[in-house]
GROMACS .gro file of C-alpha atoms in nm:
model
  194
    1MET     CA    1  -6.506   7.849   0.892
    2PRO     CA    2  -6.322   8.180   0.960
    3GLU     CA    3  -6.554   8.467   1.045
    4ARG     CA    4  -6.474   8.832   0.994
    5LYS     CA    5  -6.364   9.011   1.310
    6ALA     CA    6  -6.502   9.330   1.160
    7ALA     CA    7  -6.854   9.184   1.185
    8PHE     CA    8  -6.836   9.220   1.565
    9LEU     CA    9  -6.808   9.519   1.794
   10TYR     CA   10  -6.455   9.560   1.934
   11THR     CA   11  -6.283   9.807   2.168
   12PRO     CA   12  -5.908   9.764   2.234
   13LEU     CA   13  -5.818   9.678   2.596
   14PHE     CA   14  -6.172   9.571   2.689
   15CYS     CA   15  -6.150   9.198   2.608
   16GLU     CA   16  -6.405   9.100   2.875
   17GLU     CA   17  -6.667   9.326   2.713
   18ASN     CA   18  -6.571   9.231   2.357
   19ILE     CA   19  -6.624   8.865   2.443
   20TRP     CA   20  -6.952   8.938   2.623
   21LEU     CA   21  -7.081   9.119   2.312
   22LEU     CA   22  -6.954   8.846   2.077
   23THR     CA   23  -7.112   8.570   2.286
   24ASN     CA   24  -7.440   8.758   2.300
   25LYS     CA   25  -7.439   8.811   1.922
   26LEU     CA   26  -7.358   8.446   1.847
   27ARG     CA   27  -7.633   8.332   2.083
   28ASP     CA   28  -7.885   8.569   1.926
   29SER     CA   29  -7.789   8.447   1.576
   30GLY     CA   30  -7.895   8.091   1.659
   31ARG     CA   31  -7.570   7.947   1.794
   32SER     CA   32  -7.722   7.871   2.135
   33ASP     CA   33  -7.713   7.498   2.060
   34GLU     CA   34  -7.332   7.506   2.034
   35PRO     CA   35  -7.164   7.470   2.374
   36MET     CA   36  -6.977   7.791   2.450
   37SER     CA   37  -6.744   7.876   2.735
   38VAL     CA   38  -6.569   8.196   2.825
   39LEU     CA   39  -6.203   8.142   2.912
   40PHE     CA   40  -6.063   8.396   3.153
   41PHE     CA   41  -5.682   8.379   3.167
   42SER     CA   42  -5.499   8.524   3.467
   43ASN     CA   43  -5.306   8.414   3.776
   44PRO     CA   44  -5.257   8.528   4.136
   45SER     CA   45  -4.978   8.769   4.037
   46LYS     CA   46  -5.191   8.911   3.751
   47SER     CA   47  -4.907   8.869   3.500
   48ILE     CA   48  -4.955   8.610   3.226
   49MET     CA   49  -4.735   8.579   2.918
   50LEU     CA   50  -4.886   8.545   2.570
   51TRP     CA   51  -4.744   8.531   2.218
   52ARG     CA   52  -4.899   8.654   1.893
   53GLN     CA   53  -5.099   8.934   2.050
   54LYS     CA   54  -5.150   9.237   1.826
   55ALA     CA   55  -5.051   9.474   2.108
   56ALA     CA   56  -4.698   9.331   2.104
   57GLN     CA   57  -4.443   9.366   1.826
   58ALA     CA   58  -4.440   9.068   1.590
   59GLY     CA   59  -4.228   8.790   1.738
   60GLN     CA   60  -4.246   8.933   2.090
   61ALA     CA   61  -4.447   8.817   2.391
   62ILE     CA   62  -4.666   9.045   2.599
   63VAL     CA   63  -4.760   9.026   2.966
   64TRP     CA   64  -5.125   9.097   3.047
   65ASP     CA   65  -5.291   9.107   3.388
   66TYR     CA   66  -5.573   8.901   3.234
   67HIS     CA   67  -5.716   8.809   2.896
   68VAL     CA   68  -6.058   8.680   2.790
   69VAL     CA   69  -6.157   8.468   2.489
   70LEU     CA   70  -6.455   8.262   2.376
   71GLN     CA   71  -6.440   7.886   2.323
   72VAL     CA   72  -6.705   7.732   2.095
   73HIS     CA   73  -6.750   7.357   2.049
   74ARG     CA   74  -6.857   7.292   1.691
   75ASN     CA   75  -6.839   6.981   1.469
   76GLN     CA   76  -6.633   6.782   1.721
   77ASP     CA   77  -6.373   7.060   1.753
   78ASP     CA   78  -6.314   7.348   1.989
   79TRP     CA   79  -6.254   7.694   1.845
   80ILE     CA   80  -6.114   8.003   2.012
   81TYR     CA   81  -6.229   8.355   1.932
   82ASP     CA   82  -5.962   8.607   2.032
   83PHE     CA   83  -5.995   8.957   1.887
   84ASP     CA   84  -5.646   9.050   2.003
   85SER     CA   85  -5.457   8.760   1.847
   86ARG     CA   86  -5.271   8.747   1.517
   87LEU     CA   87  -5.395   8.387   1.477
   88PRO     CA   88  -5.701   8.302   1.264
   89PHE     CA   89  -6.043   8.404   1.394
   90PRO     CA   90  -6.157   8.158   1.516
   91CYS     CA   91  -5.857   7.934   1.576
   92CYS     CA   92  -5.853   7.564   1.665
   93LEU     CA   93  -5.810   7.529   2.044
   94SER     CA   94  -5.497   7.312   2.036
   95THR     CA   95  -5.325   7.544   1.786
   96TYR     CA   96  -5.429   7.850   1.984
   97LEU     CA   97  -5.294   7.715   2.313
   98SER     CA   98  -4.965   7.593   2.165
   99LEU     CA   99  -4.894   7.916   1.973
  100THR     CA  100  -5.022   8.166   2.229
  101PHE     CA  101  -4.881   8.037   2.558
  102PRO     CA  102  -4.517   7.946   2.625
  103GLU     CA  103  -4.433   7.610   2.780
  104GLN     CA  104  -4.548   7.677   3.135
  105THR     CA  105  -4.281   7.473   3.315
  106ALA     CA  106  -4.014   7.692   3.152
  107LEU     CA  107  -4.165   8.008   3.306
  108PRO     CA  108  -4.124   8.151   3.654
  109GLU     CA  109  -4.434   8.077   3.863
  110ARG     CA  110  -4.550   8.442   3.846
  111TYR     CA  111  -4.603   8.417   3.466
  112ARG     CA  112  -4.782   8.083   3.453
  113THR     CA  113  -5.139   8.097   3.327
  114TRP     CA  114  -5.450   7.980   3.506
  115ILE     CA  115  -5.787   7.952   3.335
  116ARG     CA  116  -6.131   8.021   3.472
  117GLN     CA  117  -6.371   7.840   3.238
  118ILE     CA  118  -6.720   7.989   3.261
  119PRO     CA  119  -7.037   7.860   3.097
  120ALA     CA  120  -7.114   8.132   2.842
  121ARG     CA  121  -7.475   8.173   2.947
  122GLU     CA  122  -7.362   8.237   3.306
  123TYR     CA  123  -7.109   8.496   3.189
  124LEU     CA  124  -7.382   8.673   2.990
  125LYS     CA  125  -7.608   8.677   3.296
  126HIS     CA  126  -7.360   8.792   3.561
  127LEU     CA  127  -7.070   9.000   3.419
  128TYR     CA  128  -7.040   9.344   3.572
  129SER     CA  129  -6.759   9.591   3.519
  130ASP     CA  130  -6.773   9.959   3.602
  131ARG     CA  131  -6.452  10.001   3.395
  132SER     CA  132  -6.271  10.149   3.696
  133HIS     CA  133  -5.973   9.918   3.631
  134MET     CA  134  -5.895  10.128   3.322
  135GLU     CA  135  -5.951  10.473   3.473
  136GLY     CA  136  -5.633  10.676   3.463
  137LYS     CA  137  -5.462  10.418   3.238
  138ILE     CA  138  -5.612  10.527   2.906
  139PRO     CA  139  -5.794  10.846   2.798
  140THR     CA  140  -6.169  10.838   2.854
  141ASP     CA  141  -6.230  10.878   2.479
  142GLN     CA  142  -6.079  10.530   2.432
  143PHE     CA  143  -6.347  10.371   2.655
  144PRO     CA  144  -6.636  10.188   2.483
  145ASP     CA  145  -6.907  10.426   2.365
  146TYR     CA  146  -7.191  10.195   2.470
  147PRO     CA  147  -7.332  10.167   2.825
  148ILE     CA  148  -7.158   9.960   3.092
  149ILE     CA  149  -7.248   9.590   3.079
  150LYS     CA  150  -7.428   9.482   3.393
  151PRO     CA  151  -7.681   9.214   3.481
  152ASP     CA  152  -8.047   9.289   3.513
  153ARG     CA  153  -8.186   9.321   3.864
  154SER     CA  154  -8.293   8.956   3.881
  155CYS     CA  155  -7.932   8.829   3.848
  156PRO     CA  156  -7.660   8.890   4.104
  157PRO     CA  157  -7.355   9.060   3.952
  158ILE     CA  158  -7.009   8.906   3.938
  159PRO     CA  159  -6.758   9.191   3.923
  160LEU     CA  160  -6.464   9.171   3.687
  161SER     CA  161  -6.226   9.159   3.985
  162ASP     CA  162  -6.392   8.835   4.103
  163TYR     CA  163  -6.338   8.669   3.764
  164TRP     CA  164  -5.967   8.738   3.766
  165ASP     CA  165  -5.926   8.624   4.127
  166MET     CA  166  -5.830   8.266   4.055
  167ASN     CA  167  -5.854   8.171   4.423
  168LYS     CA  168  -6.218   8.277   4.446
  169GLN     CA  169  -6.497   8.025   4.408
  170LEU     CA  170  -6.791   8.175   4.221
  171PHE     CA  171  -7.156   8.073   4.204
  172ASP     CA  172  -7.163   8.058   3.821
  173SER     CA  173  -7.037   7.698   3.784
  174SER     CA  174  -6.700   7.826   3.663
  175LEU     CA  175  -6.397   7.605   3.702
  176VAL     CA  176  -6.038   7.716   3.766
  177ILE     CA  177  -5.757   7.503   3.627
  178ASP     CA  178  -5.392   7.561   3.540
  179LEU     CA  179  -5.307   7.586   3.172
  180GLU     CA  180  -5.097   7.268   3.150
  181THR     CA  181  -5.374   7.057   3.304
  182TYR     CA  182  -5.627   7.220   3.071
  183ARG     CA  183  -5.403   7.148   2.770
  184HIS     CA  184  -5.394   6.777   2.858
  185LEU     CA  185  -5.765   6.747   2.932
  186GLY     CA  186  -5.886   6.935   2.622
  187ASN     CA  187  -6.260   6.973   2.604
  188GLN     CA  188  -6.317   6.682   2.844
  189GLN     CA  189  -6.297   6.948   3.114
  190GLN     CA  190  -6.623   7.126   3.037
  191PRO     CA  191  -6.798   7.310   3.319
  192PRO     CA  192  -7.158   7.208   3.377
  193GLN     CA  193  -7.415   7.393   3.165
  194ARG     CA  194  -7.725   7.523   3.338
   0.00000   0.00000   0.00000
């Protein structure tokens, strides 16, 4: 079941693009019959706490403004692809959630995670980021060396800032839910596929 991370293109600190590229590659390799969703983690204060991220020291949590992973439903199970995690790639959804996110009720409200669940095909059609959110934060030579991902002219763009705005309703059939509710619902809470 585990797939090699090295088989996929990856740029540190650009999780939204890494997941777009991964989703596109899986779809092109014949995985289009497997339901896939992009999970966009953030919250209104843009400060979510995660464990087992490679950017943090082992045994320490890290606070991100947002994080993006791919969820694939295969053989009656849900699997999470997270390039930045120390957990297996992919990792079973329930294991991933329990080992990555602290108990939400024990956290101050500002660190509690919300999820925007996006049908993967909609994410592939609409994602647009000009990478301006990283300008001045990292050297330009650490930016991806491929062109910016943007939709073709027939599809309206959804900017990265709209995805991480958990109060914004988008036209891509995405669904926003808090992490604890999502944990209890499991994959029953699938957004509609178009």
